[in-house]
Coordinates of C-alpha atoms in Angstrom, one line a residue:
M1 CA 0.0 0.0 0.0
N2 CA 1.5 3.3 -1.1
L3 CA 0.8 6.1 1.4
S4 CA 0.8 9.8 0.9
R5 CA 0.6 12.8 3.3
R6 CA -2.2 14.4 1.5
G7 CA -4.2 11.4 0.4
L8 CA -7.5 11.7 -1.2
L9 CA -8.6 15.3 -1.6
R10 CA -12.1 14.7 -0.3
L11 CA -13.7 11.6 1.2
G12 CA -17.2 10.9 0.0
A13 CA -19.3 8.8 -2.3
T14 CA -16.7 7.2 -4.5
A15 CA -18.2 7.0 -8.0
T16 CA -21.4 8.6 -6.8
A17 CA -20.6 11.5 -9.0
G18 CA -23.6 12.9 -8.7
A19 CA -25.1 13.0 -5.7
A20 CA -27.2 15.7 -7.2
L21 CA -28.5 18.6 -5.1
S22 CA -32.1 18.4 -6.0
P23 CA -32.8 15.0 -4.5
L24 CA -31.2 16.2 -1.3
L25 CA -33.4 19.2 -1.0
A26 CA -36.5 17.3 -2.0
A27 CA -36.0 15.3 1.2
C28 CA -36.9 18.3 3.4
G29 CA -40.3 16.9 4.5
G30 CA -38.8 15.5 7.7
A31 CA -40.6 12.2 7.8
A32 CA -38.6 9.0 8.3
G33 CA -38.5 6.7 5.3
P34 CA -36.2 4.5 3.2
A35 CA -33.3 6.2 1.6
P36 CA -33.1 6.3 -2.1
A37 CA -30.8 3.9 -3.9
T38 CA -27.4 5.2 -4.9
K39 CA -25.5 4.0 -7.9
A40 CA -21.8 3.6 -7.5
Q41 CA -19.5 1.6 -9.7
G42 CA -22.4 -0.5 -11.0
L43 CA -23.7 -1.4 -7.5
T44 CA -27.0 -0.2 -6.0
I45 CA -27.2 0.3 -2.3
K46 CA -29.6 1.9 0.1
L47 CA -28.3 4.6 2.4
P48 CA -29.2 4.2 6.0
T49 CA -32.9 4.9 6.7
Y50 CA -33.3 8.3 8.4
V51 CA -35.3 7.9 11.6
P52 CA -35.6 10.9 14.0
L53 CA -34.8 9.8 17.5
P54 CA -38.0 9.3 19.6
G55 CA -37.9 11.3 22.8
A56 CA -35.1 13.6 21.7
A57 CA -35.0 17.2 23.0
R58 CA -37.5 19.4 21.2
P59 CA -35.6 22.1 19.3
D60 CA -36.6 25.8 19.3
L61 CA -35.7 25.9 15.6
P62 CA -36.3 22.7 13.6
G63 CA -33.7 20.9 11.4
T64 CA -34.3 19.1 8.2
P65 CA -33.1 15.9 6.5
A66 CA -31.4 18.1 4.0
G67 CA -28.8 19.0 6.7
V68 CA -30.3 22.2 8.2
P69 CA -29.4 21.8 11.9
E70 CA -31.7 22.1 14.9
G71 CA -31.4 25.2 16.9
Y72 CA -31.7 25.5 20.7
F73 CA -32.0 28.7 22.8
T74 CA -31.3 27.0 26.2
Y75 CA -29.9 23.7 27.3
P76 CA -32.6 21.2 28.3
K77 CA -33.1 21.0 32.1
E78 CA -34.4 17.4 31.9
L79 CA -32.0 15.1 30.1
F80 CA -33.1 12.0 28.3
K81 CA -31.3 8.6 27.9
A82 CA -30.3 8.0 24.3
V83 CA -28.6 4.6 24.8
A84 CA -30.8 2.0 26.5
R85 CA -28.1 -0.4 27.6
P86 CA -24.3 -0.5 27.6
P87 CA -22.9 -1.2 24.1
M88 CA -20.1 -3.4 25.4
S89 CA -20.1 -6.5 27.6
G90 CA -16.6 -6.0 29.1
G91 CA -13.5 -6.2 27.0
T92 CA -11.9 -3.3 25.1
V93 CA -12.5 -1.3 22.0
T94 CA -9.5 0.4 20.6
M95 CA -9.9 3.8 19.0
A96 CA -7.8 6.7 17.7
S97 CA -8.5 10.4 17.2
K98 CA -6.6 13.5 16.4
T99 CA -6.9 16.4 18.9
F100 CA -6.5 20.2 18.6
L101 CA -6.3 20.7 22.4
P102 CA -3.7 20.1 25.1
P103 CA -3.5 16.5 26.4
P104 CA -6.3 15.6 28.9
P105 CA -5.8 14.1 32.3
P106 CA -5.3 10.3 32.1
R107 CA -8.2 7.9 32.8
E108 CA -7.2 7.5 36.5
Q109 CA -7.5 11.3 37.1
N110 CA -10.4 11.9 34.7
A111 CA -13.9 11.6 36.2
A112 CA -15.6 12.0 32.8
W113 CA -13.5 9.3 31.1
Q114 CA -14.3 6.9 34.0
E115 CA -18.0 7.6 33.7
I116 CA -18.0 7.1 29.9
E117 CA -16.3 3.7 30.3
K118 CA -18.9 2.8 33.0
R119 CA -21.7 3.7 30.5
L120 CA -20.0 1.9 27.7
G121 CA -19.7 -1.3 29.7
G122 CA -16.0 -1.8 28.8
R123 CA -12.6 -0.2 28.4
A124 CA -12.3 2.6 25.9
E125 CA -8.6 2.5 24.9
L126 CA -8.1 5.8 23.0
M127 CA -5.0 6.8 21.2
I128 CA -5.0 10.7 21.2
V129 CA -2.8 12.2 18.6
P130 CA -1.9 15.9 18.2
E131 CA -3.3 17.3 15.0
A132 CA 0.1 18.1 13.5
D133 CA 1.3 14.5 14.2
W134 CA -1.8 12.7 12.8
P135 CA -0.6 12.2 9.1
T136 CA 2.6 10.5 10.3
K137 CA 0.9 8.5 12.9
F138 CA -1.9 7.3 10.5
N139 CA 0.7 6.3 7.9
T140 CA 2.7 4.4 10.6
M141 CA -0.4 2.5 11.7
V142 CA -1.3 1.5 8.2
A143 CA 2.2 0.5 7.3
G144 CA 2.6 -1.5 10.5
G145 CA -0.8 -3.2 10.3
N146 CA -1.7 -1.6 13.7
L147 CA -5.0 0.1 13.0
P148 CA -7.4 0.4 16.0
D149 CA -11.0 -0.9 15.9
L150 CA -12.3 2.6 15.1
F151 CA -10.4 5.4 13.5
P152 CA -11.0 8.6 11.4
Y153 CA -10.1 9.0 7.8
V154 CA -9.4 12.6 7.2
S155 CA -9.5 13.9 3.7
T156 CA -6.1 15.5 3.7
Q157 CA -4.2 12.8 5.5
G158 CA -5.1 9.5 3.8
V159 CA -3.8 6.9 1.3
N160 CA -3.1 6.9 -2.4
N161 CA -5.7 4.3 -3.3
L162 CA -8.6 4.6 -1.0
P163 CA -10.8 1.8 -2.6
A164 CA -7.9 -0.7 -2.3
F165 CA -7.2 0.4 1.3
V166 CA -10.8 -0.1 2.5
A167 CA -11.2 -3.4 0.7
S168 CA -8.1 -4.8 2.5
Q169 CA -8.2 -3.1 5.9
C170 CA -11.7 -2.0 6.7
S171 CA -15.1 -3.6 7.4
D172 CA -17.8 -3.1 4.8
L173 CA -20.6 -1.6 6.9
T174 CA -23.3 -1.9 4.2
P175 CA -24.9 -5.1 5.6
F176 CA -24.9 -3.5 9.1
L177 CA -26.2 0.0 8.3
S178 CA -27.8 0.0 4.8
G179 CA -31.5 0.7 4.7
D180 CA -33.5 -0.4 7.8
A181 CA -30.5 -2.3 9.3
V182 CA -29.3 1.0 10.8
K183 CA -32.3 1.0 13.1
E184 CA -30.3 -1.3 15.4
Y185 CA -28.3 1.9 16.2
P186 CA -30.9 4.6 16.9
N187 CA -28.5 7.5 17.2
L188 CA -26.8 6.7 13.9
A189 CA -30.3 6.3 12.3
A190 CA -31.0 9.9 13.3
I191 CA -28.3 11.2 11.0
P192 CA -29.8 12.3 7.7
E193 CA -28.7 10.6 4.5
V194 CA -26.8 13.6 3.1
F195 CA -24.1 12.9 5.6
W196 CA -24.0 9.1 5.0
K197 CA -23.2 9.7 1.3
Q198 CA -19.8 10.9 2.4
G199 CA -19.0 7.4 3.7
I200 CA -19.5 5.5 0.5
V201 CA -16.3 4.1 -1.1
A202 CA -16.4 2.0 -4.3
G203 CA -20.1 1.4 -4.1
K204 CA -20.1 0.2 -0.5
L205 CA -20.7 2.0 2.8
Y206 CA -17.5 2.0 4.8
G207 CA -17.6 5.3 6.7
I208 CA -19.5 6.6 9.7
P209 CA -19.9 10.4 9.3
I210 CA -19.0 13.0 11.8
P211 CA -21.5 15.6 10.7
R212 CA -20.9 19.3 10.3
N213 CA -23.1 22.1 9.1
M214 CA -23.0 21.5 5.3
V215 CA -21.6 24.9 4.3
G216 CA -18.5 26.8 5.2
G217 CA -20.5 29.9 4.6
L218 CA -20.2 33.2 2.6
G219 CA -18.4 35.1 5.3
F220 CA -19.6 37.7 7.7
Y221 CA -20.6 41.4 7.5
R222 CA -21.1 44.3 9.8
A223 CA -24.8 45.1 9.7
D224 CA -24.3 48.4 11.6
L225 CA -21.8 49.6 9.0
F226 CA -24.1 48.5 6.1
A227 CA -27.0 50.4 7.8
A228 CA -24.9 53.6 8.1
A229 CA -24.4 53.4 4.4
G230 CA -28.1 53.0 3.7
V231 CA -28.7 49.2 3.7
T232 CA -30.7 48.0 6.6
D233 CA -31.6 44.6 5.1
L234 CA -29.6 42.4 2.8
A235 CA -32.8 42.0 0.7
Q236 CA -32.1 45.5 -0.4
I237 CA -29.0 44.3 -2.2
G238 CA -30.4 42.9 -5.5
D239 CA -27.1 41.9 -7.1
T240 CA -23.3 42.0 -6.9
E241 CA -23.2 45.5 -8.5
R242 CA -25.2 46.9 -5.7
L243 CA -23.0 45.1 -3.2
A244 CA -19.9 46.8 -4.8
E245 CA -21.6 50.2 -4.5
L246 CA -22.2 49.5 -0.8
L247 CA -18.6 48.4 -0.1
K248 CA -17.4 51.6 -1.8
A249 CA -19.8 53.6 0.4
V250 CA -18.5 52.0 3.5
T251 CA -14.9 52.5 2.6
N252 CA -13.3 55.5 4.3
P253 CA -9.5 55.3 4.5
K254 CA -9.3 58.5 6.7
E255 CA -11.2 56.7 9.3
K256 CA -9.2 53.5 8.6
R257 CA -12.2 51.5 7.4
W258 CA -12.6 49.5 4.3
G259 CA -15.3 47.4 2.6
L260 CA -13.4 44.1 2.9
V261 CA -10.5 42.6 4.8
T262 CA -8.8 39.5 3.6
A263 CA -5.8 37.4 4.5
T264 CA -2.9 35.3 3.0
G265 CA -4.3 32.8 0.6
G266 CA -7.7 34.4 0.6
L267 CA -7.4 35.7 -3.0
F268 CA -8.8 39.0 -2.0
G269 CA -12.1 37.5 -0.9
L270 CA -12.6 35.5 -4.1
S271 CA -14.1 32.6 -2.1
I272 CA -17.1 34.9 -1.3
F273 CA -17.6 36.3 -4.8
A274 CA -17.2 33.0 -6.6
Q275 CA -20.2 31.7 -4.6
L276 CA -22.2 34.9 -5.1
F277 CA -21.7 34.7 -8.9
G278 CA -22.8 31.0 -8.9
A279 CA -19.5 29.4 -9.8
P280 CA -19.3 25.6 -9.5
N281 CA -18.1 24.0 -6.3
G282 CA -14.9 22.5 -7.7
W283 CA -16.4 21.0 -10.8
R284 CA -19.7 21.1 -12.7
L285 CA -21.1 18.0 -14.3
E286 CA -22.9 18.8 -17.6
P287 CA -25.9 16.8 -18.8
S288 CA -23.6 15.3 -21.4
G289 CA -21.5 13.8 -18.7
K290 CA -18.6 16.2 -19.3
L291 CA -16.9 17.8 -16.3
V292 CA -16.0 21.5 -16.3
A293 CA -13.6 22.8 -13.7
G294 CA -15.0 25.7 -11.7
F295 CA -12.4 28.2 -12.9
E296 CA -13.1 27.4 -16.5
T297 CA -16.6 28.8 -16.3
E298 CA -17.9 32.3 -17.1
E299 CA -19.2 32.6 -13.6
Y300 CA -15.8 32.2 -12.1
R301 CA -14.2 34.6 -14.6
A302 CA -16.9 37.2 -13.7
A303 CA -16.0 36.7 -10.0
V304 CA -12.3 37.2 -10.7
E305 CA -13.0 40.4 -12.7
Y306 CA -15.3 41.7 -10.0
T307 CA -12.7 41.1 -7.2
R308 CA -10.1 42.8 -9.3
K309 CA -12.3 45.8 -9.7
L310 CA -12.9 46.0 -6.0
R311 CA -9.2 46.0 -5.4
E312 CA -8.7 48.7 -8.0
A313 CA -11.5 50.8 -6.4
G314 CA -9.6 50.7 -3.0
V315 CA -12.4 48.8 -1.3
I316 CA -10.0 46.0 0.0
Y317 CA -8.0 46.8 3.1
P318 CA -4.5 47.6 1.7
G319 CA -2.0 44.9 2.4
S320 CA -4.5 42.6 4.0
E321 CA -3.8 39.9 1.5
G322 CA -0.6 39.4 3.6
F323 CA -2.4 39.2 6.9
D324 CA -2.5 36.0 8.9
S325 CA -5.9 34.8 10.0
L326 CA -5.6 36.3 13.5
K327 CA -4.7 39.7 12.2
R328 CA -7.6 39.6 9.7
K329 CA -10.0 38.6 12.5
N330 CA -8.7 41.3 14.8
E331 CA -9.1 44.1 12.2
F332 CA -12.7 42.9 11.4
N333 CA -13.5 42.8 15.1
A334 CA -12.2 46.3 15.5
G335 CA -14.7 47.6 12.8
R336 CA -12.0 48.4 10.2
A337 CA -13.8 46.4 7.5
A338 CA -17.5 45.7 6.8
L339 CA -17.0 42.3 5.2
T340 CA -14.6 39.3 5.7
Y341 CA -14.5 35.6 4.9
D342 CA -14.4 33.1 7.7
G343 CA -16.1 29.8 8.3
M344 CA -19.5 29.6 10.1
P345 CA -18.2 28.2 13.3
A346 CA -16.3 31.4 13.9
F347 CA -19.6 33.2 14.8
L348 CA -20.7 31.4 17.9
G349 CA -19.3 31.0 21.4
P350 CA -17.2 33.2 23.8
A351 CA -14.5 33.8 21.2
G352 CA -16.9 34.2 18.2
Y353 CA -17.5 37.3 16.3
L354 CA -20.8 38.3 17.9
Q355 CA -19.6 38.2 21.5
T356 CA -16.2 39.5 20.8
Q357 CA -17.4 42.5 18.9
K358 CA -20.2 43.3 21.4
K359 CA -17.5 43.6 24.0
I360 CA -15.4 46.0 21.9
D361 CA -18.4 48.0 20.8
P362 CA -21.9 47.4 22.1
K363 CA -23.3 48.8 18.8
A364 CA -21.5 46.4 16.6
D365 CA -23.8 44.0 14.7
P366 CA -21.8 41.3 13.0
R367 CA -23.9 38.7 11.0
P368 CA -23.4 35.8 8.6
L369 CA -23.6 37.0 5.0
L370 CA -26.6 35.6 3.2
P371 CA -27.2 34.7 -0.5
I372 CA -27.5 37.9 -2.6
G373 CA -29.7 38.1 -5.7
S374 CA -30.6 35.0 -7.7
T375 CA -27.2 33.7 -8.7
T376 CA -25.7 32.6 -5.4
A377 CA -24.5 29.0 -5.2
A378 CA -23.3 28.2 -1.7
F379 CA -20.6 25.6 -1.6
L380 CA -21.5 22.4 0.3
N381 CA -18.0 22.0 1.5
N382 CA -18.4 21.4 5.2
I383 CA -20.6 18.3 5.2
V384 CA -18.5 16.2 7.5
F385 CA -15.4 16.7 9.7
A386 CA -14.3 13.3 8.7
V387 CA -15.6 9.7 8.5
N388 CA -14.7 6.9 10.8
F389 CA -13.7 3.5 9.5
V390 CA -14.0 0.2 11.4
K391 CA -11.0 -2.2 11.1
K392 CA -11.8 -5.4 9.3
A393 CA -13.2 -7.8 11.9
D394 CA -15.9 -10.5 12.3
A395 CA -19.6 -9.5 12.5
T396 CA -19.7 -9.7 16.3
K397 CA -16.8 -7.2 16.7
V398 CA -18.1 -4.9 14.0
K399 CA -21.5 -4.7 15.8
E400 CA -19.8 -3.9 19.1
V401 CA -17.8 -1.1 17.5
L402 CA -21.0 0.3 15.8
R403 CA -22.8 0.3 19.2
V404 CA -19.9 2.3 20.6
A405 CA -20.1 4.8 17.7
D406 CA -23.8 4.9 18.3
F407 CA -23.1 5.9 21.9
F408 CA -20.9 8.8 20.9
A409 CA -23.6 9.9 18.3
A410 CA -26.1 10.6 21.1
P411 CA -27.9 13.8 20.3
F412 CA -28.0 17.2 22.0
G413 CA -29.9 17.2 25.3
S414 CA -29.2 13.5 26.1
E415 CA -27.4 12.2 29.2
E416 CA -24.7 10.8 26.9
Y417 CA -24.2 14.0 24.9
T418 CA -24.0 16.1 28.1
L419 CA -21.4 13.7 29.5
I420 CA -19.3 13.8 26.3
Q421 CA -19.4 17.6 26.0
Y422 CA -19.4 18.7 29.7
G423 CA -18.3 15.7 31.8
V424 CA -19.8 14.7 35.2
E425 CA -22.1 17.2 36.8
G426 CA -20.8 18.6 40.0
T427 CA -17.2 17.7 39.1
D428 CA -16.8 18.8 35.6
H429 CA -19.7 21.2 35.2
T430 CA -22.4 23.0 37.1
R431 CA -25.6 24.7 35.8
D432 CA -26.1 28.4 35.6
D433 CA -29.3 30.3 36.5
K434 CA -30.7 29.4 33.1
G435 CA -29.9 25.8 33.4
N436 CA -27.0 25.8 30.9
P437 CA -23.9 23.7 31.7
V438 CA -20.8 25.6 32.7
L439 CA -17.5 23.9 32.8
T440 CA -15.5 23.9 36.0
E441 CA -11.7 24.3 36.0
Q442 CA -11.4 20.5 36.2
G443 CA -14.1 20.0 33.5
A444 CA -12.1 22.3 31.2
K445 CA -9.4 19.7 31.4
D446 CA -11.4 16.5 31.6
T447 CA -13.4 17.3 28.4
T448 CA -10.4 17.7 26.2
V449 CA -10.6 14.0 25.4
P450 CA -11.7 14.0 21.7
W451 CA -14.7 11.7 22.2
K452 CA -16.7 13.9 19.8
Y453 CA -14.6 12.8 16.8
L454 CA -15.4 9.1 17.4
G455 CA -19.1 9.5 16.7
A456 CA -21.4 12.5 16.5
P457 CA -24.9 13.6 16.0
T458 CA -25.9 16.3 13.6
Q459 CA -24.3 19.4 14.9
P460 CA -26.8 21.6 16.7
V461 CA -26.8 25.4 16.7
F462 CA -26.5 26.4 20.4
D463 CA -25.0 29.3 22.2
A464 CA -25.9 29.6 25.8
S465 CA -25.1 33.3 25.9
S466 CA -27.1 34.5 22.9
V467 CA -30.5 33.6 21.5
E468 CA -29.8 36.1 18.7
A469 CA -26.7 34.2 17.6
V470 CA -28.7 31.0 17.4
K471 CA -31.4 32.6 15.3
L472 CA -28.9 34.3 12.9
T473 CA -26.8 31.2 12.5
H474 CA -29.8 28.9 11.9
D475 CA -31.4 31.3 9.4
A476 CA -28.1 31.7 7.5
L477 CA -27.5 28.0 7.3
A478 CA -31.1 27.3 6.1
K479 CA -30.8 29.9 3.3
M480 CA -27.4 28.8 2.2
I481 CA -28.2 25.1 2.2
A482 CA -31.3 25.9 0.1
V483 CA -29.0 27.1 -2.7
G484 CA -26.1 24.7 -1.9
V485 CA -24.1 22.9 -4.6
E486 CA -22.0 19.8 -4.2
D487 CA -18.8 19.0 -6.0
P488 CA -19.7 16.1 -8.3
T489 CA -16.2 14.7 -8.0
T490 CA -16.4 14.4 -4.2
G491 CA -14.9 11.0 -3.4
L492 CA -14.0 10.0 -7.0
F493 CA -10.5 8.7 -7.3
S494 CA -8.1 10.3 -9.8
P495 CA -4.5 9.2 -9.7
T496 CA -3.4 12.3 -11.5
S497 CA -5.3 14.6 -9.1
E498 CA -3.6 12.7 -6.2
N499 CA -0.2 13.3 -7.6
R500 CA -0.6 16.8 -9.1
F501 CA -3.0 18.4 -6.6
E502 CA -0.5 20.5 -4.7
A503 CA 1.4 21.7 -7.8
L504 CA -1.8 22.6 -9.7
S505 CA -3.3 24.3 -6.7
T506 CA -0.2 26.4 -6.1
M507 CA -0.1 27.4 -9.7
R508 CA -3.7 28.5 -9.7
T509 CA -3.4 30.5 -6.4
D510 CA -0.2 32.3 -7.4
R511 CA -1.4 33.3 -10.8
L512 CA -4.9 34.3 -9.7
T513 CA -3.4 36.4 -7.0
S514 CA -1.3 38.2 -9.6
I515 CA -4.3 38.8 -11.8
I516 CA -6.5 40.2 -9.0
A517 CA -3.6 42.3 -7.7
G518 CA -3.2 43.9 -11.1
R519 CA 0.3 42.5 -11.7
A520 CA -1.1 40.5 -14.7
P521 CA -3.9 41.2 -17.1
L522 CA -7.3 39.5 -16.8
S523 CA -6.5 37.7 -20.1
D524 CA -3.9 35.7 -18.3
L525 CA -6.7 33.6 -16.9
D526 CA -7.0 32.0 -20.4
Q527 CA -3.3 31.1 -20.3
L528 CA -3.7 29.7 -16.8
I529 CA -6.5 27.5 -17.9
K530 CA -4.4 26.2 -20.9
D531 CA -1.4 25.5 -18.6
W532 CA -3.6 23.8 -16.0
K533 CA -5.1 21.5 -18.7
A534 CA -1.7 20.7 -20.2
Q535 CA -0.1 20.0 -16.8
G536 CA -2.6 17.5 -15.6
G537 CA -6.1 19.2 -15.6
D538 CA -7.4 17.4 -18.7
K539 CA -6.1 14.1 -17.5
I540 CA -7.8 14.6 -14.1
R541 CA -11.0 15.4 -15.9
A542 CA -10.8 12.3 -18.1
E543 CA -10.1 10.1 -15.0
F544 CA -13.1 11.5 -13.2
E545 CA -15.3 11.2 -16.2
S546 CA -14.3 7.6 -16.7
V547 CA -15.4 6.7 -13.2
I548 CA -18.7 8.5 -13.7
Q549 CA -19.3 6.6 -17.0
K550 CA -18.5 3.2 -15.4
S551 CA -20.9 4.0 -12.5
G552 CA -23.8 4.7 -14.8
G553 CA -23.9 8.4 -14.0
T554 CA -26.0 9.8 -11.2
S555 CA -28.8 8.0 -9.4

């Protein structure tokens, strides 16, 4: 098995090239029912049946099977039990996860860890790997044949040939989870089908999704600065030209304020404008079966030209294309720009934009940017954090591991979710006057164990400090998901893309930066496309199209 540091670009429905958007949005009715068949490499499988969990906490804002999350204004005072009986009968399940936090206290000094094992009914042997070390550790585990029972497959840190890897090393979960079989695992059954599509490889279901909120977002804007320039509602902005006028009106260098602040690698905010102009998310699959790369399209060209004109008009914070993400965030928080790009998770919580800016200026009114006009195509690029694979084993062991994953997928408001997120009440957390859990000093340490990456429910929208933040986030996600577009090559395997990804990406970024910065003419985009095609782009296209044709197209 040849390994690579980058691995597959995105994990998803291998050869399901077209998990088309319309069927996903058509599933918004909310009733449980059998999942549609999915074609993949000549095989037809049923995705796990979506069954909302009986007795789950009632949300203040409902979710949908299309991926719109549930929203909660307060934490439920009465918790419910989401796992009827311990998933293990003694013994050990080995697991691995990356972490972004400092090491937690060991089991012997960690009340939450001990209680989780008590509820699991066995020993949870967890290998915790710092995020920076995960690629090396994963490759070492694969090469040495030392994979744990449950482990994440992260899109940027995988293997060169994913179909061959899962066939030889991982358990095919199709017979255990496909269709109504998933009902044996009620918390997993409560995950909508859109997330399960990310776990299909070579026509079989191998991956258990760790859901996220579908879209990375369109960025954030300062509603107070927009209002001062005459726009009190985004519905007043009918198109991108009106947005450009507004950004110009907001810009006032004498007061050190600009329309947009960006950062290194941000291409002057192109990620926002490509979506507003309706450019494809990576690739576009034509009815003929031909793939068109996003930056080959007229929509993308228009977004590049638009961004270039914004820079020429002095709307973009000078020099911000060299800022790191912290500097960009600080300048936006300080009110020196009316618009910036950042992912949706940056809005909520104590360190989020809303709370941070209110502390700096009580009149500040940051909000998620919403679709503008009729052309916006929000990229569905945040569907899952990763998927978890189960090491190849007999049916008895696979079922045990799935029961453990089901435990960690317990939803918001359950006893299990509260234990995973907040630890043991009294030791790791207490309740405030509104009933919301508040971590103690010990809890802040105990809960750094990355249980939430071993299994997870759909990600709720919840911020104990702000009903407003929950409403704004839920509304933004609903509106973006409604116009969301998937990348039709998600999960498809292209050897050339695997080998040429970094080089081609660097070439595109460097030359697009020069075009937008005015160091190269707009016509250089044509030459960039020609060079990209000659240096591997056309071969990548052909490899993806070949897989699509073999799979029989979209389902």
